[in-house]
XYZ file of C-alpha atoms in Angstrom:
761
model
C 89.161 120.934 202.388
C 86.183 120.285 200.184
C 82.520 120.196 201.191
C 82.818 116.563 202.288
C 85.415 114.599 204.202
C 86.080 110.897 204.639
C 85.541 109.368 208.053
C 86.517 105.800 208.921
C 83.842 103.577 210.413
C 84.513 100.725 212.797
C 85.241 98.423 209.850
C 87.948 100.578 208.364
C 85.662 101.290 205.412
C 84.748 104.835 204.505
C 81.577 106.874 204.633
C 80.978 110.441 203.501
C 80.822 112.930 206.348
C 79.564 116.494 206.058
C 81.465 119.437 207.442
C 80.326 120.548 210.856
C 77.898 123.393 209.963
C 79.611 126.089 212.024
C 82.178 128.724 211.148
C 83.837 130.427 214.104
C 84.341 133.773 212.442
C 87.425 135.893 212.381
C 90.394 135.592 214.701
C 93.861 134.127 214.962
C 94.782 130.977 213.067
C 94.945 127.757 215.091
C 96.461 124.369 214.209
C 93.935 121.970 215.693
C 93.974 118.235 216.421
C 91.406 115.610 217.413
C 93.241 112.731 219.099
C 90.845 109.805 219.488
C 90.898 106.080 220.050
C 89.997 105.277 216.419
C 91.765 107.980 214.410
C 93.822 111.157 214.704
C 92.726 114.201 212.741
C 94.350 117.588 212.162
C 93.432 120.786 210.339
C 94.132 124.503 210.241
C 91.446 126.877 211.474
C 91.841 129.919 209.223
C 91.434 133.543 210.227
C 87.957 133.383 208.671
C 86.998 130.544 211.031
C 86.967 127.665 208.532
C 88.857 124.363 208.659
C 91.304 123.673 205.851
C 94.095 121.210 205.096
C 92.379 118.360 206.934
C 94.334 115.153 207.462
C 93.569 111.798 209.105
C 95.658 108.850 210.235
C 94.735 105.722 212.207
C 95.076 106.203 215.954
C 98.489 105.699 217.553
C 97.632 103.557 220.568
C 98.423 100.444 222.557
C 97.011 98.272 219.767
C 99.006 99.896 216.951
C 102.198 99.680 219.061
C 101.905 96.221 220.627
C 104.358 95.745 223.460
C 105.020 99.466 223.780
C 104.768 101.091 227.199
C 102.392 103.946 227.941
C 105.350 106.361 227.904
C 106.399 105.126 224.451
C 102.862 105.501 223.084
C 102.626 109.044 224.458
C 106.005 109.941 222.951
C 104.885 108.649 219.541
C 101.725 110.765 219.779
C 103.772 113.858 220.678
C 106.139 113.193 217.759
C 103.171 112.930 215.375
C 101.754 116.224 216.643
C 105.124 117.977 216.305
C 105.665 116.665 212.778
C 102.174 117.731 211.707
C 102.553 121.211 213.237
C 105.872 121.628 211.438
C 104.321 120.683 208.096
C 101.511 123.224 208.584
C 104.011 125.940 209.480
C 105.879 125.364 206.233
C 102.749 125.356 204.109
C 102.134 128.372 201.823
C 99.014 129.418 203.748
C 100.975 130.057 206.957
C 104.260 131.124 205.372
C 106.257 130.390 208.515
C 103.810 131.864 211.039
C 103.508 129.976 214.341
C 99.850 129.872 215.401
C 98.653 128.281 218.622
C 98.153 124.516 218.775
C 94.828 123.168 220.087
C 94.320 119.489 220.911
C 91.026 117.706 221.547
C 92.016 114.552 223.400
C 89.934 111.433 223.994
C 90.997 110.981 227.584
C 90.069 111.830 231.142
C 91.870 115.121 231.615
C 92.484 117.448 234.545
C 91.083 120.628 233.019
C 93.062 122.825 235.451
C 96.505 121.351 234.829
C 96.117 119.689 231.422
C 97.433 116.442 232.883
C 95.955 113.300 231.341
C 94.486 111.016 234.004
C 93.964 107.997 231.769
C 92.701 106.749 228.414
C 91.655 103.137 227.917
C 91.127 103.419 224.113
C 94.630 104.905 223.635
C 96.774 103.406 226.406
C 94.719 100.358 227.341
C 95.053 98.931 230.824
C 98.379 100.714 231.315
C 96.439 103.984 231.391
C 98.387 105.840 234.035
C 98.563 109.601 234.472
C 100.899 111.489 232.140
C 101.721 115.035 231.038
C 101.140 115.156 227.296
C 101.841 118.884 227.067
C 105.328 118.460 228.564
C 106.022 115.585 226.188
C 104.915 117.706 223.215
C 107.133 120.560 224.403
C 110.157 118.259 224.169
C 109.414 117.820 220.472
C 108.028 121.307 219.875
C 109.597 123.711 222.410
C 108.359 126.944 220.794
C 104.650 126.049 220.538
C 101.743 127.471 222.529
C 99.728 124.320 223.241
C 96.189 123.995 224.651
C 94.874 120.485 225.414
C 91.165 119.973 226.122
C 88.935 116.971 226.639
C 87.334 115.851 223.378
C 83.806 115.793 224.824
C 84.180 119.344 226.119
C 85.494 120.441 222.721
C 82.603 118.741 220.919
C 80.020 120.341 223.220
C 81.518 123.804 222.707
C 81.323 123.324 218.933
C 77.701 122.145 219.131
C 76.762 125.158 221.264
C 77.647 127.331 218.256
C 74.955 125.746 216.080
C 72.267 128.285 215.098
C 69.406 126.209 216.525
C 71.150 125.979 219.928
C 72.254 129.615 220.300
C 69.461 130.446 222.753
C 70.103 127.525 225.112
C 70.801 128.093 228.814
C 72.403 124.724 229.439
C 73.437 122.021 227.005
C 74.539 118.471 227.694
C 76.341 116.125 225.320
C 76.992 112.391 225.459
C 79.451 110.947 222.987
C 79.271 107.252 222.156
C 82.371 106.284 220.254
C 85.452 104.248 221.231
C 84.534 105.460 224.723
C 81.536 107.086 226.396
C 81.537 110.358 228.313
C 79.339 113.394 228.897
C 79.624 117.109 229.591
C 77.313 119.953 230.650
C 77.848 123.533 229.473
C 76.440 126.728 231.007
C 76.129 128.518 227.677
C 75.954 132.219 228.508
C 79.102 132.328 230.668
C 80.393 130.045 228.976
C 81.427 127.568 231.667
C 81.971 123.822 231.864
C 82.014 123.000 235.586
C 84.624 120.465 236.673
C 85.866 119.068 239.961
C 87.943 121.792 241.686
C 90.859 119.395 242.296
C 90.626 116.561 239.750
C 89.331 118.854 236.999
C 86.967 116.251 235.509
C 83.263 115.932 234.745
C 81.045 113.314 233.148
C 83.341 110.272 232.984
C 80.241 108.081 232.860
C 81.894 105.492 230.627
C 83.796 104.155 233.627
C 80.740 103.895 235.839
C 79.904 100.292 236.722
C 76.551 99.068 235.372
C 74.513 95.871 235.535
C 74.115 94.728 231.938
C 71.837 91.964 230.686
C 70.609 90.653 227.360
C 67.047 89.381 227.418
C 67.462 88.355 231.069
C 70.988 86.951 230.572
C 73.514 88.799 232.753
C 76.828 89.611 231.095
C 80.197 90.620 232.559
C 82.919 92.158 230.383
C 86.251 93.898 230.858
C 86.686 97.583 229.911
C 89.687 98.890 227.940
C 90.916 100.598 231.091
C 91.109 97.245 232.912
C 87.969 97.718 234.996
C 85.074 95.281 234.919
C 81.479 95.918 233.844
C 81.997 99.578 233.000
C 79.457 101.258 230.723
C 82.188 101.410 228.039
C 82.552 97.626 228.170
C 79.005 97.175 226.821
C 77.799 100.336 225.076
C 80.823 101.972 223.401
C 81.732 101.039 219.822
C 84.312 98.509 220.972
C 82.004 97.299 223.748
C 79.135 96.679 221.321
C 81.471 94.584 219.178
C 82.371 92.467 222.208
C 78.706 91.892 223.024
C 77.887 91.065 219.411
C 80.590 88.402 219.520
C 78.528 86.678 222.230
C 75.219 86.922 220.354
C 75.734 83.643 218.495
C 76.091 81.575 221.669
C 73.478 83.522 223.684
C 70.736 83.465 221.023
C 71.576 80.509 218.754
C 68.106 80.120 217.214
C 67.534 83.826 216.551
C 71.112 84.241 215.349
C 70.735 81.509 212.745
C 68.123 83.529 210.821
C 69.487 86.967 211.751
C 71.289 89.378 209.465
C 74.131 89.152 211.990
C 74.900 85.634 210.736
C 77.464 86.579 208.115
C 79.369 83.334 207.853
C 83.108 83.913 207.652
C 83.097 87.665 208.289
C 85.433 88.713 211.093
C 84.141 90.333 214.228
C 85.463 93.831 213.527
C 82.679 94.362 210.969
C 79.933 93.591 213.494
C 78.827 97.181 214.070
C 78.326 97.727 210.350
C 76.422 94.476 210.117
C 74.268 95.591 213.048
C 73.486 98.814 211.139
C 72.542 96.801 208.031
C 70.356 94.496 210.119
C 68.534 97.434 211.694
C 67.907 98.899 208.248
C 66.399 95.553 207.221
C 64.183 95.369 210.317
C 66.068 92.405 211.851
C 64.398 91.495 215.221
C 67.608 90.348 216.953
C 69.413 93.540 215.923
C 66.573 95.595 217.418
C 66.693 93.579 220.640
C 70.454 93.977 220.955
C 70.334 97.713 220.248
C 67.668 98.137 222.921
C 70.081 96.496 225.389
C 73.045 98.640 224.300
C 71.087 101.879 224.681
C 69.402 101.005 228.005
C 72.309 102.106 230.258
C 72.835 105.211 228.097
C 69.167 106.107 228.576
C 69.582 105.629 232.319
C 72.532 108.059 232.258
C 70.411 110.567 230.334
C 67.669 110.294 232.948
C 70.122 111.176 235.704
C 71.397 114.163 233.740
C 67.910 115.659 233.706
C 67.124 114.505 237.223
C 70.098 116.393 238.651
C 70.078 119.376 236.292
C 66.505 120.174 235.191
C 67.629 123.371 233.412
C 69.276 121.412 230.590
C 67.555 122.541 227.397
C 68.921 119.889 225.046
C 71.067 116.777 225.326
C 73.041 115.993 222.181
C 74.010 112.448 221.196
C 77.106 112.260 219.039
C 80.130 110.080 218.269
C 80.927 107.264 215.852
C 78.246 104.861 217.090
C 75.541 107.544 216.863
C 76.728 108.548 213.391
C 76.656 104.965 212.117
C 73.327 103.908 213.653
C 71.695 107.334 213.325
C 67.938 107.489 213.860
C 67.864 103.827 214.922
C 70.079 104.719 217.876
C 68.035 107.782 218.822
C 64.742 105.883 218.559
C 66.078 103.103 220.765
C 67.258 105.579 223.385
C 63.851 107.271 223.375
C 62.062 103.913 223.698
C 64.155 103.087 226.748
C 63.545 106.519 228.264
C 59.802 106.151 227.762
C 59.881 102.943 229.808
C 62.046 104.353 232.634
C 60.307 105.749 235.692
C 61.037 109.480 235.925
C 59.099 111.141 238.712
C 58.786 114.675 237.241
C 56.698 113.201 234.413
C 52.978 112.740 234.977
C 52.027 112.207 231.343
C 53.329 112.446 227.780
C 56.809 111.217 228.651
C 57.468 110.433 225.011
C 57.066 114.094 224.084
C 59.193 115.222 227.026
C 62.193 113.201 225.915
C 61.702 113.690 222.174
C 61.785 117.468 222.675
C 65.051 117.310 224.583
C 67.215 114.562 223.066
C 68.732 115.246 219.630
C 71.381 113.767 217.362
C 74.329 116.009 216.572
C 75.292 116.773 212.962
C 76.733 113.795 211.087
C 80.279 115.142 211.124
C 83.522 114.522 212.959
C 84.766 118.124 212.824
C 83.292 119.096 216.195
C 86.406 118.211 218.219
C 88.653 120.180 215.865
C 86.397 123.238 215.932
C 85.715 123.123 219.668
C 89.377 122.815 220.639
C 90.315 125.682 218.329
C 87.506 127.846 219.684
C 88.566 127.245 223.268
C 92.173 128.085 222.478
C 91.153 131.254 220.664
C 88.090 132.542 222.499
C 87.449 130.794 225.846
C 90.697 129.864 227.617
C 88.997 130.146 231.037
C 86.003 127.951 230.346
C 86.795 125.819 233.419
C 86.550 128.372 236.220
C 87.374 127.399 239.778
C 87.791 129.087 243.104
C 91.254 128.846 244.612
C 91.499 130.036 248.194
C 94.279 127.875 249.555
C 96.816 129.053 252.143
C 99.257 130.042 249.420
C 98.667 132.947 246.967
C 97.701 133.677 244.317
C 94.057 133.467 245.385
C 91.385 133.258 242.737
C 87.695 133.984 243.212
C 85.293 132.441 240.695
C 81.583 133.091 240.922
C 78.794 133.231 238.345
C 75.998 135.775 238.559
C 72.632 134.508 237.422
C 70.811 137.050 235.234
C 67.054 136.772 235.090
C 64.377 139.354 234.365
C 60.929 139.168 232.778
C 59.912 141.034 229.633
C 56.134 141.405 229.492
C 54.266 142.534 226.359
C 50.935 143.986 227.528
C 48.881 146.074 225.060
C 47.076 149.054 226.611
C 48.449 148.770 230.160
C 46.251 151.606 231.426
C 43.074 149.663 230.710
C 44.302 146.087 230.657
C 43.885 143.955 233.751
C 46.824 141.849 232.541
C 49.345 144.464 233.670
C 51.812 142.496 235.819
C 51.146 144.175 239.165
C 52.961 141.321 240.879
C 56.137 143.137 239.859
C 55.220 146.079 242.087
C 54.038 144.139 245.142
C 57.424 143.762 246.898
C 58.002 147.562 247.034
C 56.811 150.299 249.405
C 57.547 153.141 246.996
C 58.058 153.709 243.291
C 60.310 156.450 241.938
C 59.046 157.225 238.446
C 61.689 158.786 236.187
C 60.211 159.944 232.906
C 61.359 162.195 230.121
C 59.386 165.412 229.747
C 57.294 164.562 226.626
C 56.243 161.211 228.088
C 55.325 162.829 231.402
C 53.210 165.414 229.604
C 51.261 162.818 227.601
C 51.174 159.792 229.910
C 52.498 160.922 233.309
C 49.223 160.916 235.250
C 48.145 157.553 233.824
C 51.507 155.961 234.652
C 51.392 157.289 238.229
C 47.876 155.950 238.617
C 49.009 152.578 237.341
C 51.950 152.355 239.748
C 50.269 153.737 242.853
C 48.407 151.700 245.471
C 46.965 152.431 248.923
C 50.136 151.099 250.532
C 52.551 152.331 247.824
C 53.622 155.933 247.148
C 54.894 157.248 243.803
C 57.481 160.034 243.556
C 58.358 161.523 240.173
C 61.555 162.812 238.561
C 61.070 164.545 235.202
C 64.082 164.304 232.932
C 65.182 166.379 229.951
C 66.454 163.516 227.787
C 68.003 163.883 224.359
C 71.103 162.528 222.683
C 72.896 165.821 223.363
C 71.922 165.646 227.043
C 72.962 162.023 227.464
C 75.999 163.050 229.484
C 77.607 163.165 232.912
C 75.675 166.276 233.911
C 72.266 164.653 233.338
C 73.507 161.510 235.080
C 74.463 163.546 238.143
C 71.055 165.240 238.139
C 69.369 161.838 238.345
C 71.736 160.580 241.054
C 71.220 163.805 243.041
C 67.456 163.311 242.797
C 67.849 159.753 244.106
C 69.844 161.100 247.029
C 67.332 163.868 247.756
C 64.497 161.321 247.792
C 66.512 158.924 249.946
C 66.082 155.979 247.596
C 66.523 152.668 249.421
C 68.107 149.538 247.971
C 65.369 147.023 248.744
C 62.171 148.863 249.537
C 62.083 151.218 246.535
C 61.718 150.508 242.818
C 62.846 152.947 240.136
C 60.584 152.867 237.063
C 61.917 154.649 233.993
C 59.450 155.547 231.227
C 60.813 156.907 227.973
C 62.887 156.210 224.908
C 66.336 154.694 224.653
C 68.152 157.793 225.910
C 66.130 157.962 229.127
C 66.493 154.204 229.673
C 70.264 154.428 229.212
C 70.743 157.350 231.590
C 68.458 156.089 234.361
C 69.700 152.508 234.033
C 73.274 153.755 234.451
C 72.298 155.880 237.446
C 70.448 152.965 239.085
C 73.397 150.618 238.512
C 75.915 152.900 240.247
C 73.765 154.443 242.999
C 74.419 152.518 246.223
C 76.134 149.863 244.054
C 72.859 149.088 242.358
C 69.151 149.575 243.006
C 66.312 147.752 241.185
C 64.873 149.517 238.159
C 62.057 148.632 235.779
C 61.772 149.850 232.199
C 58.642 151.138 230.461
C 59.999 151.765 226.929
C 57.846 154.197 224.967
C 59.527 154.147 221.532
C 59.708 151.231 219.112
C 63.528 151.191 219.124
C 63.492 150.956 222.921
C 60.785 148.288 222.971
C 62.527 145.862 220.633
C 66.201 146.777 220.986
C 67.790 149.150 223.480
C 65.270 148.531 226.256
C 65.444 144.746 226.508
C 69.165 144.074 227.031
C 71.475 144.794 229.962
C 73.569 147.669 228.628
C 73.387 151.181 230.058
C 75.490 154.182 229.109
C 76.077 157.859 228.537
C 78.145 159.782 226.017
C 81.550 161.107 227.029
C 83.909 163.486 225.183
C 82.275 163.113 221.770
C 82.117 159.313 222.081
C 78.722 157.618 222.041
C 77.933 155.552 225.167
C 81.594 155.594 226.229
C 80.689 155.328 229.943
C 78.284 152.630 231.027
C 77.607 149.350 232.756
C 76.090 145.949 232.145
C 73.134 146.063 234.511
C 70.075 143.868 234.154
C 66.741 145.578 234.804
C 64.358 144.239 237.417
C 61.756 143.895 234.664
C 60.647 145.330 231.309
C 57.005 146.015 230.413
C 56.317 146.717 226.736
C 53.053 148.383 225.696
C 52.591 148.898 221.925
C 49.988 151.591 222.664
C 52.739 154.039 223.651
C 53.655 154.120 219.954
C 50.346 155.725 218.959
C 51.642 159.204 219.891
C 54.925 158.909 217.970
C 55.619 160.515 214.611
C 55.726 158.397 211.473
C 59.449 159.028 211.311
C 60.001 157.555 214.771
C 57.929 154.517 213.806
C 60.062 153.988 210.720
C 63.206 154.311 212.834
C 62.018 151.487 215.039
C 60.981 149.336 212.113
C 64.548 149.633 210.809
C 65.712 147.790 213.937
C 62.940 145.199 213.558
C 64.005 144.663 209.939
C 67.628 144.366 211.057
C 67.038 141.482 213.454
C 64.652 139.816 211.002
C 67.262 139.808 208.247
C 69.966 138.161 210.354
C 67.900 135.854 212.561
C 64.212 135.374 211.673
C 62.974 134.970 208.110
C 59.366 134.575 209.313
C 59.589 138.006 210.958
C 60.906 139.472 207.712
C 57.977 137.990 205.808
C 55.563 139.439 208.376
C 57.121 142.892 207.958
C 57.183 142.509 204.170
C 53.500 141.599 203.980
C 52.264 144.357 206.305
C 54.838 147.121 205.688
C 52.359 149.815 204.643
C 49.704 149.043 207.253
C 52.025 148.908 210.276
C 53.469 152.324 209.412
C 50.013 153.779 208.769
C 48.546 152.388 212.014
C 51.748 152.926 214.028
C 51.659 149.221 214.871
C 48.231 149.608 216.546
C 47.019 146.382 214.990
C 47.345 142.652 215.518
C 50.227 142.393 213.061
C 52.028 145.286 214.749
C 51.917 143.569 218.140
C 53.111 140.345 216.535
C 56.063 142.166 214.936
C 57.025 143.559 218.338
C 56.796 140.156 220.010
C 58.783 138.377 217.314
C 61.414 141.125 217.176
C 61.904 140.949 220.942
C 62.188 137.170 220.822
C 64.658 137.211 217.927
C 66.763 139.846 219.655
C 66.786 137.955 222.955
C 67.835 134.728 221.221
C 70.886 136.633 220.018
C 71.539 138.616 223.212
C 70.908 136.019 225.927
C 73.913 133.757 225.238
C 76.160 136.816 224.977
C 74.693 139.395 227.373
C 78.094 140.749 228.355
C 79.477 140.709 224.803
C 82.297 138.311 225.564
C 81.884 137.160 221.973
C 82.444 140.070 219.586
C 80.709 138.402 216.645
C 77.192 139.728 217.169
C 74.397 139.446 214.623
C 72.616 142.480 216.155
C 75.594 144.530 214.907
C 74.099 144.216 211.426
C 73.456 147.707 210.124
C 75.889 149.193 212.646
C 79.210 149.132 210.798
C 78.799 152.264 208.658
C 75.805 153.844 210.397
C 77.764 155.648 213.190
C 79.663 157.577 210.501
C 76.439 158.313 208.608
C 74.780 159.658 211.775
C 77.722 161.934 212.469
C 78.417 163.202 208.963
C 75.064 163.238 207.145
C 72.800 166.043 208.337
C 69.288 165.524 209.703
C 69.609 161.759 209.911
C 67.952 159.690 212.627
C 69.557 156.527 214.034
C 67.121 154.159 212.299
C 67.636 155.932 208.987
C 71.406 155.561 209.328
C 70.934 151.858 210.098
C 68.746 151.518 206.998
C 71.429 153.064 204.794
C 73.986 150.717 206.349
C 71.743 147.694 205.717
C 71.272 148.680 202.078
C 75.035 148.923 201.537
C 75.569 145.623 203.392
C 72.887 143.941 201.245
C 74.562 145.188 198.086
C 77.966 144.055 199.358
C 76.567 140.566 199.977
C 75.296 140.465 196.363
C 78.477 141.647 194.652
C 80.525 139.269 196.837
C 78.381 136.290 195.832
C 77.003 135.624 199.316
C 73.397 136.653 198.609
C 71.125 136.038 195.625
C 70.074 139.130 193.697
C 66.420 138.119 194.072
C 66.759 138.102 197.872
C 68.512 141.460 197.815
C 65.772 143.047 195.721
C 63.115 141.585 198.035
C 64.919 143.196 200.982
C 65.320 146.591 199.316
C 61.691 146.661 198.153
C 60.571 145.976 201.732
C 62.899 148.633 203.063
C 61.474 151.136 200.620
C 57.904 150.102 201.511
C 58.676 150.952 205.136
C 59.722 154.441 204.041
C 63.351 153.827 204.953
C 66.170 155.330 202.863
C 68.204 153.215 200.448
C 70.807 155.808 199.447
C 71.506 159.390 200.431
C 73.201 162.308 198.685
C 76.626 162.906 200.170
C 77.261 159.247 201.025
C 80.797 158.495 199.846
C 83.220 155.612 199.670
C 85.422 157.438 202.202
C 82.606 157.227 204.767
C 82.390 153.477 204.240
C 86.138 153.075 204.713
C 86.043 155.162 207.911
C 83.152 153.031 209.144
C 85.250 149.895 208.675
C 88.213 151.495 210.443
C 86.096 152.599 213.420
C 84.292 149.235 213.646
C 87.610 147.401 213.983
C 88.466 149.533 217.013
C 85.284 148.468 218.794
C 85.436 144.798 217.776
C 88.789 143.712 219.122
C 90.826 144.714 216.075
C 88.757 142.573 213.695
C 85.897 143.797 211.510
C 83.506 140.928 212.423
C 80.880 142.444 210.127
C 77.616 140.487 209.841
C 76.790 139.842 206.173
C 73.672 138.156 204.811
C 73.955 134.766 203.124
C 70.174 134.479 202.890
C 67.161 136.178 204.417
C 67.293 135.271 208.095
C 70.872 133.949 207.843
C 74.148 135.770 208.443
C 77.864 135.079 208.373
C 80.805 137.248 209.432
C 83.547 138.736 207.273
C 86.740 140.434 208.294
C 88.144 141.677 205.004
C 86.337 144.063 202.645
C 88.199 145.556 199.725
C 87.637 149.104 198.525
C 86.756 147.663 195.120
C 83.931 145.594 196.610
C 82.616 148.642 198.473
C 82.625 150.667 195.242
C 80.694 147.871 193.511
C 78.195 147.767 196.383
C 77.686 151.522 196.251
C 77.227 151.347 192.486
C 74.669 148.553 192.889
C 72.586 150.611 195.349
C 72.762 153.782 193.262
C 71.773 151.852 190.139
C 68.901 150.072 191.890
C 67.623 153.224 193.545
C 67.804 155.440 190.455
C 66.053 152.827 188.343
C 63.058 152.989 190.663
C 62.384 149.286 190.074
C 63.731 145.846 190.887
C 66.045 145.500 187.894
C 69.698 146.534 187.976
C 72.761 145.733 185.901
C 73.603 142.993 188.439
C 70.373 141.096 187.827
C 71.060 137.622 186.507
């Protein structure tokens, strides 16, 4: 499949459509379908997460098979799917392998059973319930088939867009041959549906009062119902209304772009688009009427679920009318009464309503992703009288991360965090207690609040079961209570890991707050939900996912660290900048020397910390529990565990820096990254005082790193690789030859002592 695909518009003509700008990364192949009311599409999702072999045919439906029953239409659809699957299986790329089959279906669907409840655009008025999966199995008995609603599939695909990765909740409304919506809880991920019917967001079949310039209109929906939203505002509905425009507005129609003489009605939507582009007043009036009930539906989405971050408009009508459609929706929203708004309603809606990418790949990608990664996206509780019973509950995770410079002298310290507790148990590692212990105790204490202290000997070698039991025993000796006491841990990543683990298992969990005192802890290990200790020579083998009660970051703690520890932390800041935040990289690049010299005790240092935390949280928040194994924060952590273990006197940040240098070189020799970008990265890394290459680093270490990484990433490498500064992709296959070229690139660049290398263009 090339960079562009052909998508049919409502006229049967063709327009160029861009690929959906998301690759799913590595995993099993999936043959994926998008079965809609206008066309059927199919493609193969490769192991690298890209669509290939795309095909399109006109929709098989009640209109293409006039006189055929619903059962006959469904059987024809199943036969088409079986024939297409068989052709993919016999293609050279699959060589007889039988991957799963994923189907995005434009129909109301019981998400629990897969049973189709009805589809006006496909089956028309004879849209009775049917079991498509069973029908497919008759034609394709050996296939593993997953059928999902097309709106759900599209929303899942959109949630993978880089600019939506940090969203809590997303909503999507598709306006195509039908209209429907979905809401996604992103971090779980979870699309809530009715526990019995298994549906959500079938707004297209909601009855609406529709009028054109004061003229009421009544129309029949494809499903047989009357005055449904689909009957007026879907692609087919708009055509029906446009057919009435001549008789309803004879004077305006005479001079309108819509007056096309002998053109047949099935071109009306294209003509509407042309009229809007030419500023035609009647076209604008009609569009305002078409989008009014859609705007009303959007209002109710936000009225009932105020945590929706973005609502995405997509589908054939939105693609064709583009910004005209969005602007009309926003105009209608601005005029609708919405009680939460006191002022600036235009800004409120403009910030929240967006158009999806101009592509029709979303259904294909979303269905494939659900089949491969999220088979349980529709969770439900099942506690009927007959086993098996199933419990389904979501735990909300919420904790503040405050950045407060100089907490010992700053009135902005968030003391509200301490107010609910009668006692604080301060757990601090020995060096921190020696330097800051008295000040921390003074900060935490109050006339009505006591502070007890546990001093911990914390090092990587002591991050074990024995130290864990010492902390738990201290909790028991002090009689720590679940609700009245707060554990505050002050220290580096090791102390935070040990105490967080102890707090998560003691009495099934007690609240704990983190005061990270190293840069790595402040921007990386201290802000997520992972805890852990080492076990039998394996790093962090035992641990939990346990959210802290709060995190308070004070850059002033860094003033007592060594330059080497500062550089270690800056390696992690550089890591997240390279994969997620180009502006952060540029900030580090510009101030590399000064932030090391001042130990970040400057305005730019605080800004680096804030931006690094934000960039990390944008990556962590949607995937707190690492259900998705493709993680951009894993950049620099494919080879580094081997480097730490096998290269003497190497700190964690230094090992990460070596890993990043090799990964940068690999991206260059593989053609993913420009040489100029790579040299800019390496120069910045060197300016921070971080290593580029190290004596004793061998190709065998790199190969062992790849082997070990696969074990921890579900059998796939899933290695983040730069395709630009601030942008990353994932690769699963790395040849030994490419690694040798990458190592040669780094050695050449480093030994030259300048930007030029033999790879420079």
